[in-house]
């Protein structure tokens, strides 16, 4: 089987990691843009949440679009994590005796922290779902199903909850700084080394996503959104 | 120049090995790094001690035999240079230099600073033959190659198989070496008939040897004495997809 051979190789796994990374990136981008609607008030924002449930009608029933999107994202996330785990294991096994003195020449912090950064993002995603999607009582003090605006404002009013979100967004920005550059390498798209548009692309979207997302808890804490 | 050296000494592949401190004096800045080690070894031999074993052959930067970790960098601090072409003027009087063998499970230490790089030879062997007529010299213009393609193939063909890319890579990945070897033949007309089979076979051998995966850290290109670009790794990934599905 071509697919199973492909995925059995580290290169195949990296390509799966890149493609699922693109899917997750597109989601994160639109998720951020959608949430900026919070700045136009509770009616618009809650209306947007409602709109997502109805997206695709009349071809799709209520909530069907959401469930398709969730399924695709869940599969992408599982594949992304599995391939990341598997190639990391291959690499750890390739040098079991480390150097006593090792000085990297151009290895950057973001590239080196992809694995731990990924784990932080995963833990955050679980917390985030418990907090705003399921509204478990241990995660959210006063969750009202359907009143997304209320849930966000109340949720972020707790300073350390906001702090968790901000730290997670910084971790995501780091992950994207390397990931959005690296994926082009992985799928075979090169650029002029001196004016590398892939690097600019990665910086632009890593910053855009982090700043857009971080602005919301900050605005709640500052009383701009209330 | 007077230098302190911390050199990894290891009797054979099964002994644990440890660092041993040495000092060398009267080192000329015009000596190469290997000549500096020669000075040390002459003294060790006179003292009836075991000289430091290291690999070398051409000492001209073209054969790929030499190589060691110098202060934690494969082939030392000078970019685009093999250990034999690194000169002592790039160090300061009184410096301490830590010298360790290339480390990867695929490159077991044989003795001191010498490692076994047969895994590279097996990857080359897995690549197989190319279909060209042998016997008389071919007619010069029978296979034409565009200048830009010839140049790119030459950049890849410059790989001397030293293994610095593996040694420097935090993942001990051989991606740059394999990419250079595959690109060198895959972009030339002579390499077309066996293009797909060569790509798959060399990649399979690379996996079987146990080299790590590429995380696009770019450490390999930073230490490659032939300054081979990671662009070739992107090319390798593309060739892999094409070899399976086209
Ligand atoms: C919003 C979520 C995420 C996005 C948008 C994302 C995006 C990406 C992208 C684009 C890449 C680059 C792929 C390549 O090099 O070709 C990548 C690599 C990676 N991701 Fe993620 N990722 C996310 C979540 C995660 C999670 C939850 C984990 C682990 C638990 C993870 C672990 C990794 C690792 C370890 C790598 C690099 C491995 C390597 O280069 O060898 N990521 N990610
Ligand atoms: S790619 Fe460069 S560093 Fe790697 S083996 Fe070839 S010449 Fe040495
Ligand atoms: S001894 Fe030949 S390249 Fe250094």
PDB file of C-alpha atoms in Angstrom, chain A residues 1-15 17 86-88 90-108 110-115 178-179 181-193 196 198-199, chain B residues 8 10 13 15-16 19 69-73 98 100-106 166-173 196 200 203-204 206-207 210-223 229-238 240-241 244-246:
ATOM      1  CA  UNK A   1       0.000   0.000   0.000  1.00  0.00           C
ATOM      2  CA  UNK A   2       1.399   3.347  -1.087  1.00  0.00           C
ATOM      3  CA  UNK A   3      -0.254   5.286   1.751  1.00  0.00           C
ATOM      4  CA  UNK A   4       1.014   2.985   4.477  1.00  0.00           C
ATOM      5  CA  UNK A   5       4.536   2.964   3.006  1.00  0.00           C
ATOM      6  CA  UNK A   6       4.406   6.756   2.750  1.00  0.00           C
ATOM      7  CA  UNK A   7       3.392   7.160   6.381  1.00  0.00           C
ATOM      8  CA  UNK A   8       5.937   4.591   7.538  1.00  0.00           C
ATOM      9  CA  UNK A   9       8.793   6.888   6.471  1.00  0.00           C
ATOM     10  CA  UNK A  10       9.942   9.966   8.440  1.00  0.00           C
ATOM     11  CA  UNK A  11       9.631  12.113   5.295  1.00  0.00           C
ATOM     12  CA  UNK A  12       6.044  10.938   4.784  1.00  0.00           C
ATOM     13  CA  UNK A  13       5.259  11.682   8.424  1.00  0.00           C
ATOM     14  CA  UNK A  14       6.754  15.157   8.134  1.00  0.00           C
ATOM     15  CA  UNK A  15       4.604  15.841   5.084  1.00  0.00           C
ATOM     16  CA  UNK A  17       2.645  16.957   9.870  1.00  0.00           C
ATOM     17  CA  UNK A  86       6.985   9.310  15.847  1.00  0.00           C
ATOM     18  CA  UNK A  87       9.627  11.436  14.102  1.00  0.00           C
ATOM     19  CA  UNK A  88      10.837  12.762  17.443  1.00  0.00           C
ATOM     20  CA  UNK A  90      13.270   8.343  15.439  1.00  0.00           C
ATOM     21  CA  UNK A  91      15.538  11.310  16.083  1.00  0.00           C
ATOM     22  CA  UNK A  92      16.074  10.616  19.780  1.00  0.00           C
ATOM     23  CA  UNK A  93      17.014   7.040  18.940  1.00  0.00           C
ATOM     24  CA  UNK A  94      19.544   8.244  16.374  1.00  0.00           C
ATOM     25  CA  UNK A  95      21.852   9.738  19.012  1.00  0.00           C
ATOM     26  CA  UNK A  96      21.523   8.065  22.380  1.00  0.00           C
ATOM     27  CA  UNK A  97      24.908   9.330  23.638  1.00  0.00           C
ATOM     28  CA  UNK A  98      24.750  13.122  23.596  1.00  0.00           C
ATOM     29  CA  UNK A  99      27.702  15.447  23.081  1.00  0.00           C
ATOM     30  CA  UNK A 100      29.553  16.723  26.121  1.00  0.00           C
ATOM     31  CA  UNK A 101      30.043  20.043  24.364  1.00  0.00           C
ATOM     32  CA  UNK A 102      27.641  21.059  21.623  1.00  0.00           C
ATOM     33  CA  UNK A 103      27.333  24.552  20.136  1.00  0.00           C
ATOM     34  CA  UNK A 104      24.543  25.011  17.609  1.00  0.00           C
ATOM     35  CA  UNK A 105      25.366  27.523  14.882  1.00  0.00           C
ATOM     36  CA  UNK A 106      22.015  28.819  13.635  1.00  0.00           C
ATOM     37  CA  UNK A 107      19.438  26.748  15.527  1.00  0.00           C
ATOM     38  CA  UNK A 108      16.820  29.151  16.880  1.00  0.00           C
ATOM     39  CA  UNK A 110      11.488  28.440  18.267  1.00  0.00           C
ATOM     40  CA  UNK A 111      12.809  25.464  16.299  1.00  0.00           C
ATOM     41  CA  UNK A 112      14.270  23.869  19.392  1.00  0.00           C
ATOM     42  CA  UNK A 113      11.073  24.175  21.429  1.00  0.00           C
ATOM     43  CA  UNK A 114       8.609  22.716  18.889  1.00  0.00           C
ATOM     44  CA  UNK A 115       7.994  19.605  20.949  1.00  0.00           C
ATOM     45  CA  UNK A 178       9.062  27.855  13.063  1.00  0.00           C
ATOM     46  CA  UNK A 179       6.160  25.719  11.778  1.00  0.00           C
ATOM     47  CA  UNK A 181       8.421  28.401   7.730  1.00  0.00           C
ATOM     48  CA  UNK A 182       9.340  24.759   8.144  1.00  0.00           C
ATOM     49  CA  UNK A 183       6.262  23.418   6.366  1.00  0.00           C
ATOM     50  CA  UNK A 184       7.375  24.933   3.047  1.00  0.00           C
ATOM     51  CA  UNK A 185      10.729  23.175   3.375  1.00  0.00           C
ATOM     52  CA  UNK A 186       8.911  19.931   4.151  1.00  0.00           C
ATOM     53  CA  UNK A 187       6.597  20.069   1.133  1.00  0.00           C
ATOM     54  CA  UNK A 188       9.442  21.137  -1.133  1.00  0.00           C
ATOM     55  CA  UNK A 189       8.866  24.865  -1.651  1.00  0.00           C
ATOM     56  CA  UNK A 190      12.087  26.875  -1.521  1.00  0.00           C
ATOM     57  CA  UNK A 191      12.815  30.595  -1.652  1.00  0.00           C
ATOM     58  CA  UNK A 192      15.657  33.004  -2.120  1.00  0.00           C
ATOM     59  CA  UNK A 193      17.686  32.597   1.071  1.00  0.00           C
ATOM     60  CA  UNK A 196      13.040  34.505   2.334  1.00  0.00           C
ATOM     61  CA  UNK A 198       8.542  32.021   3.875  1.00  0.00           C
ATOM     62  CA  UNK A 199      10.108  33.593   6.960  1.00  0.00           C
TER      63      UNK A 199
ATOM     64  CA  UNK B   8      38.063  12.380  23.817  1.00  0.00           C
ATOM     65  CA  UNK B  10      38.407   5.826  23.659  1.00  0.00           C
ATOM     66  CA  UNK B  13      33.992   0.810  20.194  1.00  0.00           C
ATOM     67  CA  UNK B  15      35.056   0.872  25.924  1.00  0.00           C
ATOM     68  CA  UNK B  16      33.362   3.900  27.530  1.00  0.00           C
ATOM     69  CA  UNK B  19      38.258  13.278  28.086  1.00  0.00           C
ATOM     70  CA  UNK B  69      33.706  18.177  16.838  1.00  0.00           C
ATOM     71  CA  UNK B  70      35.807  21.201  17.762  1.00  0.00           C
ATOM     72  CA  UNK B  71      34.330  23.160  20.679  1.00  0.00           C
ATOM     73  CA  UNK B  72      30.970  21.586  19.881  1.00  0.00           C
ATOM     74  CA  UNK B  73      30.907  22.402  16.160  1.00  0.00           C
ATOM     75  CA  UNK B  98      37.430  20.592  23.336  1.00  0.00           C
ATOM     76  CA  UNK B 100      35.123  15.100  20.520  1.00  0.00           C
ATOM     77  CA  UNK B 101      34.324  12.527  17.827  1.00  0.00           C
ATOM     78  CA  UNK B 102      31.256  12.903  15.567  1.00  0.00           C
ATOM     79  CA  UNK B 103      28.448  11.298  17.544  1.00  0.00           C
ATOM     80  CA  UNK B 104      25.511   9.366  16.123  1.00  0.00           C
ATOM     81  CA  UNK B 105      24.376   5.809  16.733  1.00  0.00           C
ATOM     82  CA  UNK B 106      24.870   5.314  12.991  1.00  0.00           C
ATOM     83  CA  UNK B 166      24.839  14.145  10.653  1.00  0.00           C
ATOM     84  CA  UNK B 167      27.260  15.067  13.433  1.00  0.00           C
ATOM     85  CA  UNK B 168      25.938  18.605  13.852  1.00  0.00           C
ATOM     86  CA  UNK B 169      22.231  17.797  13.461  1.00  0.00           C
ATOM     87  CA  UNK B 170      20.427  17.647  16.830  1.00  0.00           C
ATOM     88  CA  UNK B 171      18.459  14.754  15.281  1.00  0.00           C
ATOM     89  CA  UNK B 172      21.521  13.003  13.796  1.00  0.00           C
ATOM     90  CA  UNK B 173      19.688  13.136  10.477  1.00  0.00           C
ATOM     91  CA  UNK B 196      12.436   6.950  -8.888  1.00  0.00           C
ATOM     92  CA  UNK B 200      13.199   5.251  -2.841  1.00  0.00           C
ATOM     93  CA  UNK B 203      15.715   6.823   1.414  1.00  0.00           C
ATOM     94  CA  UNK B 204      14.875   3.287   2.557  1.00  0.00           C
ATOM     95  CA  UNK B 206      18.785   5.903   5.230  1.00  0.00           C
ATOM     96  CA  UNK B 207      15.824   4.826   7.378  1.00  0.00           C
ATOM     97  CA  UNK B 210      18.665   4.537  11.822  1.00  0.00           C
ATOM     98  CA  UNK B 211      19.394   8.183  10.953  1.00  0.00           C
ATOM     99  CA  UNK B 212      17.104  10.779  12.533  1.00  0.00           C
ATOM    100  CA  UNK B 213      14.326  12.773  10.897  1.00  0.00           C
ATOM    101  CA  UNK B 214      14.689  16.322   9.560  1.00  0.00           C
ATOM    102  CA  UNK B 215      13.225  19.101  11.754  1.00  0.00           C
ATOM    103  CA  UNK B 216      14.502  21.874   9.491  1.00  0.00           C
ATOM    104  CA  UNK B 217      16.940  23.068  12.147  1.00  0.00           C
ATOM    105  CA  UNK B 218      19.434  24.033   9.364  1.00  0.00           C
ATOM    106  CA  UNK B 219      22.455  23.087  11.451  1.00  0.00           C
ATOM    107  CA  UNK B 220      23.705  20.831   8.625  1.00  0.00           C
ATOM    108  CA  UNK B 221      24.123  23.600   6.055  1.00  0.00           C
ATOM    109  CA  UNK B 222      25.842  25.777   8.671  1.00  0.00           C
ATOM    110  CA  UNK B 223      28.703  23.287   9.079  1.00  0.00           C
ATOM    111  CA  UNK B 229      22.023  24.317   0.982  1.00  0.00           C
ATOM    112  CA  UNK B 230      19.003  22.857   2.785  1.00  0.00           C
ATOM    113  CA  UNK B 231      17.140  23.729  -0.421  1.00  0.00           C
ATOM    114  CA  UNK B 232      18.271  20.281  -1.508  1.00  0.00           C
ATOM    115  CA  UNK B 233      16.354  18.760   1.418  1.00  0.00           C
ATOM    116  CA  UNK B 234      13.205  20.462   0.112  1.00  0.00           C
ATOM    117  CA  UNK B 235      14.053  18.948  -3.271  1.00  0.00           C
ATOM    118  CA  UNK B 236      14.490  15.522  -1.651  1.00  0.00           C
ATOM    119  CA  UNK B 237      11.029  15.727  -0.052  1.00  0.00           C
ATOM    120  CA  UNK B 238       9.506  16.625  -3.418  1.00  0.00           C
ATOM    121  CA  UNK B 240      10.035  11.397  -2.521  1.00  0.00           C
ATOM    122  CA  UNK B 241       6.400  12.359  -3.206  1.00  0.00           C
ATOM    123  CA  UNK B 244       5.673   7.310  -4.962  1.00  0.00           C
ATOM    124  CA  UNK B 245       2.803   8.905  -6.856  1.00  0.00           C
ATOM    125  CA  UNK B 246       3.871  10.017 -10.287  1.00  0.00           C
TER     126      UNK B 246
END
